[in-house]
Amino acid sequence: ANGAHVPAVVIGSGYGAAVSALRLGEAGITTTVLEMGRLWNEPGADGKVFCTMTAPDERSMWFKRRTEAPLSTLLWLDVVNRNIDPYPGVLDRINYDDMSVYVGRGVGGGSLVNGGMAVVPRRDYFEAVLPGVDAAAMYDRYFPLAQAELQVNTIDPEFYAKTEYYRFSRVAAAQAEAAGLKTVFVPDVYDFDHMEREAAGDAEKSALGGEVIYGNNHGKMSLDKTYLASALATGNVTIASRHQVTAIEIDADGNYALTVEHRDDANELIESKRLTCRHLFLGAGSLGTTELLLRARDTGALPDLDEAVGAGWGPNGNVMTARANHLWNPTGLKQSTIPVMGIDDWDNPEARVFAELAPLPAGIETWISLYLAITDNPERGHFTYDAAADKAVLNWSLEQAQPGVAAAKSMFDRINRKHGTSYRYDLFGDDRAFADDFCYHPLGGCVLGEATDAYGRLNGYERLYATDSSLIPGSIGVNPLVTITALAERNLEAILAADFA
Ligand code: FAD
């Protein structure tokens, strides 16, 4: 209700936020979670909660008039995207000048739209990226805890070896291995028992039915089924969906006062509320958390926030590319949407790359091998607050993406040379073989130990915390969800022990 006070508020409901909500709830602290996206639990007219990738409707994207899929064309034709009605759909694409960022919107954040790949980073790289964090505690305790809570599992290699749904992956893996590269299975939060039942015809198809970036109707253990369900079960946590925080202030008693806009599905304002809390956790994602803090600092609402807020952003070296296979190497009409294998060449000092073998579930034979490469790109961008637009603007140039492109090119040139194959130039617009202008893994903006102390407490204030991907300085070398979760577990444990006495 308007003017209400709660002990703790969590902004957002992705990984960092969900961990915070559960651990606060377990500690007996009454907590309100504010999420701007929808609660995705009710079927639409077609009986499904989410739409598919091949027939997207208004549920697909966040207030767009046309879908903006990562692969926009095939044979340079705009056959992928569809006109849609503006609606609070589950996937957003935020377009800055030289970089577009995909994020999830809804109760569960990115877990609703992502591939669920749950990879623990290499310890030496983790130590280099976050030297202030006790790596022994992370690898002994918090990574295993995160994996257990997230219900991480791995595909049965026998199922993988036989099923037509992973032909695309076997073809790409064999080619990488023939070129002397190492491949590894990648764990995931998609329930592989469910996937095997899908293949056998005993369960409704989701991963095997072309669903992922616009939501999975079955099979995926997204946060609403894990951390957030456990948080609600404590009885101390409530989640308010379609509630967007637009401003943060501090009152004379040191409570945080939030401006919160509750909107309907047509985006009409139902109510603008003022909510106060003692402890405030920002889990709105790298972009969302950074924007709220920059606005608070630069409008003078929280003037003592560190100058480092806004700095240290990177796309986790994301570069997408695709190769054209020979006619005798079809990649399969049927493709699971969940990648389960990666090429691991992180030991190559010339070009450190960890590349997922990604599906292209087009429903037709394409002979395409698609990859999402994670590269060790040292470039960093930063956000500034544009007062006139009341928005955070990302300062990142296409030149800054080039070290990542060069590393990816070195890996895939090697595979092409070995097999006499070439790149596909028709998938990303503009005759480009490498998509260097969008990412799935935004990291940083409120870097741990720079804008915050060693546990995510914002410098300059008390009882104010960043708890999500904004803490990680731009790169982690693998898909980031497990690291975000484990880091939040570690930080919350310390914060609950010290700040709630
Ligand atoms: P998020 O998960 O981004 O959640 C933030 C939430 O806060 C969102 O729900 C948002 O709506 C809400 N929010 C933002 N601003 C406000 C506000 N002002 N008020 C209220 N609510 C707000 N990672 C992996 O590890 N493995 C993968 O396989 C993988 N695949 C991906 C595929 C896609 C298509 C995408 C988009 C991402 C993928 N990722 C993957 C990345 C991963 O999903 C993100 O790194 C992760 O979700 C970030 O977690 P977070 O806690 O920082 O916040």
XYZ file of C-alpha atoms and ligand atoms in Angstrom:
554
model
C 0.000 0.000 0.000
C 1.010 3.616 -0.466
C 3.392 4.958 2.160
C 4.027 1.490 3.563
C 7.232 0.550 5.355
C 8.907 -2.873 5.104
C 12.139 -4.019 6.750
C 13.738 -5.143 3.477
C 13.091 -4.559 -0.223
C 14.676 -6.459 -3.090
C 14.514 -4.780 -6.526
C 14.229 -7.294 -9.378
C 13.807 -11.069 -9.264
C 16.746 -12.518 -11.232
C 19.568 -14.591 -9.722
C 21.042 -12.092 -7.266
C 17.609 -10.901 -6.208
C 16.203 -14.419 -5.757
C 19.107 -15.490 -3.538
C 18.648 -12.333 -1.465
C 14.909 -12.925 -1.087
C 15.365 -16.527 0.046
C 18.099 -15.835 2.585
C 16.283 -12.769 4.000
C 13.059 -14.756 4.270
C 14.805 -17.646 6.008
C 16.304 -15.202 8.493
C 12.777 -14.117 9.411
C 12.998 -10.697 7.778
C 9.825 -9.449 6.136
C 10.820 -8.734 2.545
C 9.085 -7.287 -0.503
C 10.376 -8.137 -3.984
C 9.533 -5.554 -6.658
C 9.661 -6.831 -10.253
C 8.737 -4.706 -13.286
C 7.930 -7.740 -15.479
C 4.926 -10.050 -15.358
C 4.337 -13.109 -13.248
C 4.374 -15.802 -15.943
C 1.970 -18.380 -14.568
C -1.251 -18.102 -16.573
C -1.850 -19.628 -19.984
C -2.897 -17.401 -22.882
C -5.674 -18.142 -25.376
C -3.601 -20.970 -26.880
C -3.319 -22.721 -23.521
C 0.375 -21.875 -23.198
C 2.132 -19.479 -20.858
C 4.926 -18.648 -23.341
C 5.058 -18.499 -27.146
C 7.567 -20.337 -29.345
C 10.545 -18.852 -31.178
C 9.226 -19.757 -34.615
C 5.767 -18.213 -34.075
C 6.343 -15.311 -31.669
C 3.392 -13.206 -30.510
C 3.072 -10.271 -28.085
C 4.284 -12.437 -25.186
C 7.736 -12.624 -26.794
C 9.168 -9.161 -26.250
C 8.991 -6.204 -23.896
C 6.864 -3.436 -25.473
C 8.073 -3.771 -29.061
C 6.098 -3.492 -32.329
C 8.316 -6.061 -34.006
C 10.389 -8.864 -32.526
C 14.175 -8.310 -32.457
C 15.597 -11.841 -32.534
C 19.364 -12.353 -32.300
C 19.504 -14.010 -35.724
C 17.571 -11.471 -37.720
C 17.855 -12.876 -41.220
C 18.355 -16.078 -43.211
C 19.866 -15.724 -46.699
C 19.715 -11.981 -45.928
C 15.899 -12.177 -45.883
C 13.965 -10.745 -42.980
C 12.079 -13.990 -42.412
C 12.691 -14.337 -38.678
C 11.004 -11.353 -37.044
C 7.262 -10.758 -36.708
C 5.087 -7.726 -36.018
C 3.644 -7.910 -32.517
C 1.433 -5.788 -30.287
C 3.247 -3.888 -27.517
C 2.960 -5.917 -24.324
C 5.131 -6.711 -21.271
C 6.695 -9.712 -23.058
C 9.402 -11.788 -21.419
C 12.496 -10.825 -23.451
C 13.806 -7.290 -23.764
C 16.493 -5.968 -26.073
C 17.940 -2.656 -24.960
C 19.576 -0.895 -27.884
C 22.511 1.413 -27.224
C 24.526 2.910 -30.116
C 27.045 0.093 -30.703
C 25.737 -2.592 -28.358
C 22.354 -4.204 -27.782
C 21.735 -6.139 -24.604
C 19.189 -8.945 -24.189
C 17.613 -9.298 -20.728
C 14.709 -11.221 -19.235
C 11.631 -9.439 -17.842
C 9.366 -11.188 -15.403
C 9.352 -12.934 -12.047
C 12.566 -14.923 -12.450
C 14.455 -12.351 -14.582
C 16.940 -13.852 -17.028
C 16.181 -17.393 -15.861
C 12.931 -17.238 -17.866
C 14.644 -16.681 -21.218
C 18.180 -18.010 -20.932
C 19.692 -21.291 -22.076
C 20.200 -22.399 -18.483
C 23.869 -23.279 -19.049
C 25.298 -23.497 -15.579
C 29.080 -23.326 -15.812
C 31.486 -22.801 -12.924
C 34.317 -20.515 -14.071
C 37.918 -21.660 -14.096
C 39.391 -20.991 -10.716
C 42.492 -19.186 -11.994
C 40.356 -16.848 -14.089
C 37.880 -16.247 -11.243
C 40.803 -15.335 -8.977
C 42.142 -12.894 -11.567
C 38.732 -11.261 -12.123
C 37.697 -11.007 -8.458
C 40.967 -11.004 -6.471
C 39.206 -9.667 -3.368
C 37.023 -12.759 -3.006
C 38.220 -15.801 -1.063
C 38.277 -18.361 -3.881
C 38.582 -21.339 -1.528
C 35.263 -20.464 0.119
C 33.647 -19.988 -3.280
C 34.822 -23.322 -4.727
C 34.329 -25.344 -1.539
C 31.045 -23.906 -0.440
C 29.180 -21.298 -2.528
C 29.498 -22.746 -6.049
C 28.279 -26.195 -4.869
C 25.461 -24.522 -2.890
C 24.367 -22.517 -5.941
C 24.465 -25.606 -8.175
C 22.341 -27.576 -5.717
C 19.728 -24.826 -5.219
C 19.529 -24.176 -8.973
C 19.084 -27.942 -9.622
C 21.942 -28.120 -12.095
C 22.204 -31.429 -13.978
C 24.084 -32.845 -16.980
C 22.803 -34.649 -20.064
C 23.230 -38.447 -20.163
C 26.037 -38.970 -22.727
C 24.220 -42.010 -24.146
C 21.084 -39.978 -24.860
C 23.255 -37.241 -26.339
C 25.092 -39.672 -28.599
C 21.910 -41.151 -30.062
C 19.188 -38.519 -30.251
C 18.488 -36.705 -33.521
C 17.937 -33.519 -31.463
C 21.687 -33.158 -30.821
C 22.987 -33.962 -34.297
C 23.828 -30.244 -34.680
C 26.008 -30.472 -31.586
C 27.717 -33.765 -32.522
C 28.582 -32.422 -35.986
C 30.117 -29.244 -34.555
C 31.939 -31.116 -31.775
C 33.484 -33.643 -34.158
C 34.712 -30.840 -36.411
C 36.248 -28.966 -33.469
C 37.965 -32.126 -32.216
C 39.305 -32.914 -35.689
C 40.840 -29.424 -35.683
C 42.616 -30.278 -32.422
C 40.279 -28.414 -30.082
C 38.926 -29.722 -26.774
C 35.162 -30.117 -26.220
C 33.362 -30.381 -22.882
C 29.821 -31.153 -21.740
C 28.082 -28.129 -20.237
C 25.736 -28.618 -17.250
C 22.329 -26.929 -17.300
C 19.241 -26.196 -15.201
C 16.996 -27.729 -17.862
C 15.738 -31.060 -16.470
C 17.336 -33.637 -18.782
C 15.017 -36.399 -17.546
C 12.152 -34.257 -18.788
C 13.982 -33.794 -22.086
C 14.357 -37.563 -22.500
C 10.628 -37.944 -21.852
C 9.994 -35.269 -24.501
C 12.077 -37.268 -26.973
C 10.189 -40.450 -26.094
C 6.836 -38.733 -26.596
C 5.943 -39.023 -22.888
C 6.061 -35.318 -22.063
C 5.071 -32.146 -23.858
C 7.935 -30.779 -25.914
C 9.604 -27.588 -24.778
C 13.388 -27.714 -25.375
C 12.594 -30.177 -28.152
C 9.690 -27.989 -29.318
C 11.557 -24.816 -30.214
C 11.121 -22.969 -26.935
C 13.791 -20.991 -25.103
C 14.433 -17.255 -25.559
C 10.726 -16.384 -25.256
C 10.283 -18.776 -22.314
C 10.059 -22.539 -21.768
C 6.593 -23.920 -21.015
C 8.098 -27.079 -19.479
C 11.339 -28.599 -18.312
C 13.403 -25.608 -17.301
C 14.046 -25.100 -13.599
C 13.850 -21.316 -13.757
C 14.074 -19.271 -10.552
C 10.299 -19.195 -10.019
C 10.564 -22.979 -9.492
C 13.702 -22.909 -7.306
C 14.941 -19.944 -5.253
C 11.790 -17.835 -5.539
C 9.483 -20.738 -4.679
C 11.607 -21.430 -1.589
C 11.586 -17.728 -0.699
C 7.772 -17.606 -0.825
C 7.613 -20.790 1.255
C 9.369 -19.037 4.144
C 6.171 -17.014 4.594
C 8.202 -13.818 4.950
C 8.553 -12.840 1.306
C 6.023 -11.264 -1.052
C 6.604 -10.616 -4.745
C 4.900 -7.696 -6.484
C 5.032 -8.056 -10.283
C 4.565 -5.172 -12.765
C 6.079 -2.938 -10.052
C 8.979 -0.851 -11.353
C 11.241 1.159 -9.083
C 11.985 4.507 -10.708
C 13.783 6.429 -7.945
C 15.633 5.831 -4.668
C 16.035 8.457 -1.932
C 17.070 8.396 1.717
C 14.976 10.015 4.457
C 16.043 11.718 7.693
C 15.846 8.435 9.641
C 18.165 6.706 7.167
C 15.373 4.677 5.585
C 15.348 4.235 1.824
C 12.288 5.708 0.114
C 11.372 4.203 -3.230
C 9.142 5.557 -5.964
C 7.362 2.530 -7.400
C 5.145 2.499 -10.493
C 2.536 -0.247 -10.723
C 1.429 -0.630 -14.351
C -1.033 -2.813 -16.234
C -0.351 -4.839 -19.380
C -1.176 -1.837 -21.586
C 1.516 -0.009 -19.583
C -1.067 2.349 -18.054
C -0.140 3.531 -14.579
C -2.367 1.856 -11.990
C -0.725 3.578 -9.049
C 2.473 5.396 -8.166
C 3.521 4.356 -4.672
C 6.071 5.443 -2.131
C 7.575 2.588 -0.162
C 10.186 2.854 2.581
C 12.549 0.182 3.841
C 15.488 -0.195 6.219
C 17.609 -2.491 4.016
C 17.605 -2.176 0.241
C 18.983 -4.850 -2.131
C 19.440 -3.991 -5.811
C 19.028 -7.042 -8.038
C 17.731 -5.320 -11.169
C 20.573 -6.721 -13.312
C 23.736 -5.057 -14.610
C 21.754 -2.443 -16.559
C 18.869 -1.971 -14.126
C 20.914 -1.712 -10.936
C 23.486 0.600 -12.510
C 20.799 2.902 -13.923
C 18.989 3.235 -10.578
C 22.239 4.027 -8.755
C 23.523 6.482 -11.380
C 20.200 8.321 -11.347
C 20.260 8.476 -7.543
C 23.838 9.739 -7.474
C 23.660 12.231 -10.313
C 20.291 13.751 -9.394
C 21.636 14.339 -5.900
C 19.282 11.877 -4.161
C 22.223 9.698 -3.009
C 25.150 12.046 -3.699
C 27.716 10.054 -1.726
C 27.602 7.002 -4.015
C 31.055 6.165 -5.342
C 32.394 7.605 -8.585
C 32.992 4.000 -9.637
C 29.222 3.472 -10.043
C 28.725 3.132 -13.806
C 32.243 1.849 -14.538
C 33.655 -1.570 -15.369
C 31.041 -2.849 -17.808
C 31.607 -5.590 -20.386
C 29.609 -8.058 -22.537
C 31.531 -11.091 -21.207
C 33.378 -11.110 -24.541
C 30.221 -12.371 -26.320
C 30.589 -12.879 -30.082
C 28.199 -14.964 -32.168
C 29.193 -16.593 -35.433
C 28.053 -19.345 -37.810
C 29.658 -21.719 -40.301
C 28.237 -23.320 -43.430
C 28.693 -27.089 -43.525
C 29.098 -29.290 -46.580
C 25.959 -31.011 -47.878
C 27.117 -34.336 -46.425
C 27.104 -32.789 -42.955
C 23.463 -31.864 -42.232
C 22.868 -30.389 -38.762
C 19.349 -31.740 -38.435
C 15.757 -30.680 -38.851
C 15.073 -31.336 -35.205
C 17.219 -29.432 -32.723
C 17.046 -29.098 -28.963
C 17.145 -25.451 -27.914
C 19.416 -26.243 -24.952
C 23.155 -26.231 -25.754
C 25.016 -28.987 -23.910
C 28.533 -28.776 -25.271
C 31.274 -26.188 -25.564
C 34.678 -25.853 -27.211
C 37.147 -24.989 -24.467
C 40.261 -23.245 -25.771
C 40.740 -20.976 -22.755
C 44.310 -22.265 -22.360
C 45.290 -20.765 -25.708
C 47.117 -17.555 -24.699
C 46.778 -16.116 -28.214
C 43.003 -16.393 -28.267
C 41.179 -17.494 -25.133
C 37.720 -18.693 -26.201
C 34.967 -20.797 -24.648
C 32.383 -21.388 -27.394
C 28.971 -22.965 -26.968
C 27.660 -25.179 -29.724
C 24.358 -23.401 -30.221
C 21.245 -24.742 -31.943
C 19.404 -23.097 -34.804
C 15.967 -24.697 -34.464
C 14.500 -23.308 -37.678
C 12.393 -26.382 -38.441
C 14.254 -26.815 -41.758
C 17.675 -28.226 -42.631
C 20.109 -25.294 -42.701
C 23.557 -27.026 -42.643
C 24.518 -24.248 -40.212
C 26.755 -24.601 -37.173
C 26.052 -21.686 -34.826
C 28.262 -20.640 -31.913
C 28.134 -18.242 -29.005
C 31.769 -17.526 -28.211
C 32.802 -16.144 -24.828
C 36.172 -14.442 -25.329
C 38.690 -12.794 -23.005
C 38.156 -9.239 -24.231
C 39.861 -6.780 -21.828
C 37.926 -3.740 -23.115
C 35.461 -2.108 -20.714
C 32.618 0.327 -21.218
C 30.950 2.666 -18.751
C 27.524 4.169 -18.161
C 26.743 7.855 -17.806
C 23.477 9.423 -16.677
C 21.648 11.389 -19.382
C 19.619 13.848 -17.299
C 17.403 15.020 -20.179
C 16.332 11.471 -21.047
C 16.509 10.333 -17.387
C 18.365 7.219 -18.568
C 21.732 5.538 -18.241
C 23.657 5.554 -21.528
C 26.254 2.890 -22.312
C 29.578 4.163 -23.628
C 30.910 1.254 -25.674
C 32.181 1.335 -29.259
C 32.329 -1.301 -31.981
C 36.141 -1.033 -31.918
C 36.031 -2.270 -28.347
C 34.387 -5.484 -29.510
C 37.217 -6.255 -31.955
C 39.584 -8.137 -29.589
C 36.729 -10.579 -29.010
C 36.043 -10.902 -32.728
C 39.739 -11.555 -33.423
C 39.856 -14.343 -30.821
C 36.670 -15.979 -32.116
C 37.914 -15.668 -35.709
C 41.134 -17.412 -34.831
C 39.210 -20.414 -33.418
C 36.733 -20.722 -36.278
C 39.282 -20.009 -39.028
C 41.114 -23.047 -37.672
C 37.971 -25.200 -37.925
C 37.145 -23.857 -41.406
C 40.695 -24.521 -42.652
C 40.569 -28.084 -41.404
C 37.234 -28.829 -43.082
C 37.326 -26.592 -46.168
C 34.222 -24.747 -44.955
C 33.375 -21.069 -44.604
C 31.368 -18.609 -42.537
C 27.720 -17.680 -43.076
C 27.392 -13.981 -43.879
C 23.604 -13.828 -44.137
C 22.471 -14.196 -40.522
C 23.345 -11.022 -38.644
C 22.532 -8.356 -41.260
C 25.129 -6.314 -43.237
C 27.106 -9.296 -44.632
C 28.834 -9.867 -41.319
C 30.205 -13.227 -40.184
C 30.562 -12.086 -36.561
C 27.830 -10.567 -34.444
C 29.795 -8.182 -32.245
C 27.034 -5.715 -31.458
C 24.784 -7.657 -29.086
C 25.256 -9.684 -25.942
C 23.437 -12.009 -23.567
C 25.849 -11.578 -20.658
C 25.946 -7.948 -19.488
C 28.318 -7.719 -16.504
C 29.460 -4.833 -14.312
C 28.512 -1.227 -13.655
C 28.693 -1.551 -9.894
C 31.866 -3.547 -9.458
C 32.552 -5.476 -6.259
C 35.315 -3.859 -4.247
C 35.198 -0.674 -6.344
C 31.695 0.818 -6.140
C 31.023 -1.418 -3.123
C 32.914 -3.046 -0.277
C 34.025 -6.680 -0.576
C 30.415 -7.919 -0.038
C 28.335 -5.617 -2.232
C 27.585 -2.855 0.303
C 27.486 0.378 -1.691
C 30.259 2.772 -0.709
C 28.921 5.955 0.906
C 25.795 4.430 2.473
C 24.676 1.858 4.999
C 22.152 -0.941 4.462
C 22.280 -0.464 0.671
C 23.485 -3.419 -1.427
C 24.113 -4.508 -5.022
C 23.519 -8.231 -5.355
C 23.513 -9.146 -9.070
C 25.557 -9.215 -12.304
C 26.470 -5.533 -11.852
C 29.114 -6.694 -9.316
C 31.186 -8.706 -11.842
C 33.723 -6.559 -13.724
C 32.776 -7.216 -17.343
C 34.019 -10.770 -17.885
C 33.951 -14.166 -16.182
C 35.001 -16.484 -19.034
C 31.905 -18.717 -18.955
C 28.138 -18.233 -18.874
C 27.605 -16.162 -15.746
C 24.484 -17.429 -13.947
C 26.212 -19.758 -11.473
C 28.793 -17.119 -10.563
C 26.107 -14.458 -9.980
C 24.189 -16.911 -7.771
C 27.200 -18.130 -5.783
C 28.519 -14.620 -5.223
C 25.096 -13.515 -3.955
C 25.038 -16.507 -1.566
C 28.457 -15.531 -0.226
C 27.565 -11.848 0.153
C 24.185 -12.470 1.776
C 25.696 -14.791 4.361
C 28.139 -12.075 5.462
C 25.517 -9.311 5.325
C 22.929 -11.253 7.340
C 25.527 -12.064 9.985
C 26.764 -8.484 10.377
C 24.062 -6.004 9.352
C 20.903 -7.376 10.973
C 22.085 -7.617 14.573
P 18.465 -10.515 -14.193
O 18.302 -11.969 -14.314
O 18.748 -9.716 -15.411
O 17.137 -9.977 -13.502
C 16.891 -8.609 -13.279
C 15.393 -8.423 -13.078
O 15.160 -7.116 -12.565
C 14.572 -8.537 -14.357
O 13.499 -9.423 -14.151
C 14.084 -7.118 -14.600
O 12.804 -7.055 -15.207
C 14.032 -6.544 -13.190
N 14.187 -5.093 -13.140
C 15.094 -4.333 -13.789
N 14.956 -3.038 -13.455
C 13.946 -2.978 -12.552
C 13.326 -1.900 -11.834
N 13.757 -0.647 -11.971
N 12.290 -2.187 -11.006
C 11.849 -3.468 -10.859
N 12.401 -4.533 -11.518
C 13.436 -4.279 -12.340
N 23.614 -17.108 -18.529
C 24.088 -18.334 -18.229
O 24.822 -18.490 -17.250
N 23.768 -19.419 -19.004
C 23.003 -19.297 -20.128
O 22.716 -20.295 -20.799
C 22.516 -18.007 -20.482
N 21.780 -17.821 -21.603
C 21.214 -16.603 -21.841
C 20.329 -16.446 -22.902
C 19.662 -15.250 -23.092
C 18.717 -15.091 -24.251
C 19.871 -14.165 -22.195
C 19.150 -12.864 -22.354
C 20.751 -14.318 -21.137
C 21.429 -15.516 -20.943
N 22.291 -15.697 -19.872
C 22.823 -16.930 -19.613
C 22.640 -14.586 -18.961
C 21.893 -14.642 -17.623
O 20.528 -14.888 -17.829
C 22.122 -13.308 -16.883
O 23.509 -13.154 -16.671
C 21.402 -13.275 -15.543
O 20.018 -13.436 -15.699
C 21.678 -11.967 -14.797
O 21.164 -12.107 -13.489
P 20.896 -10.873 -12.560
O 20.619 -11.385 -11.196
O 21.975 -9.880 -12.714
O 19.577 -10.144 -13.108
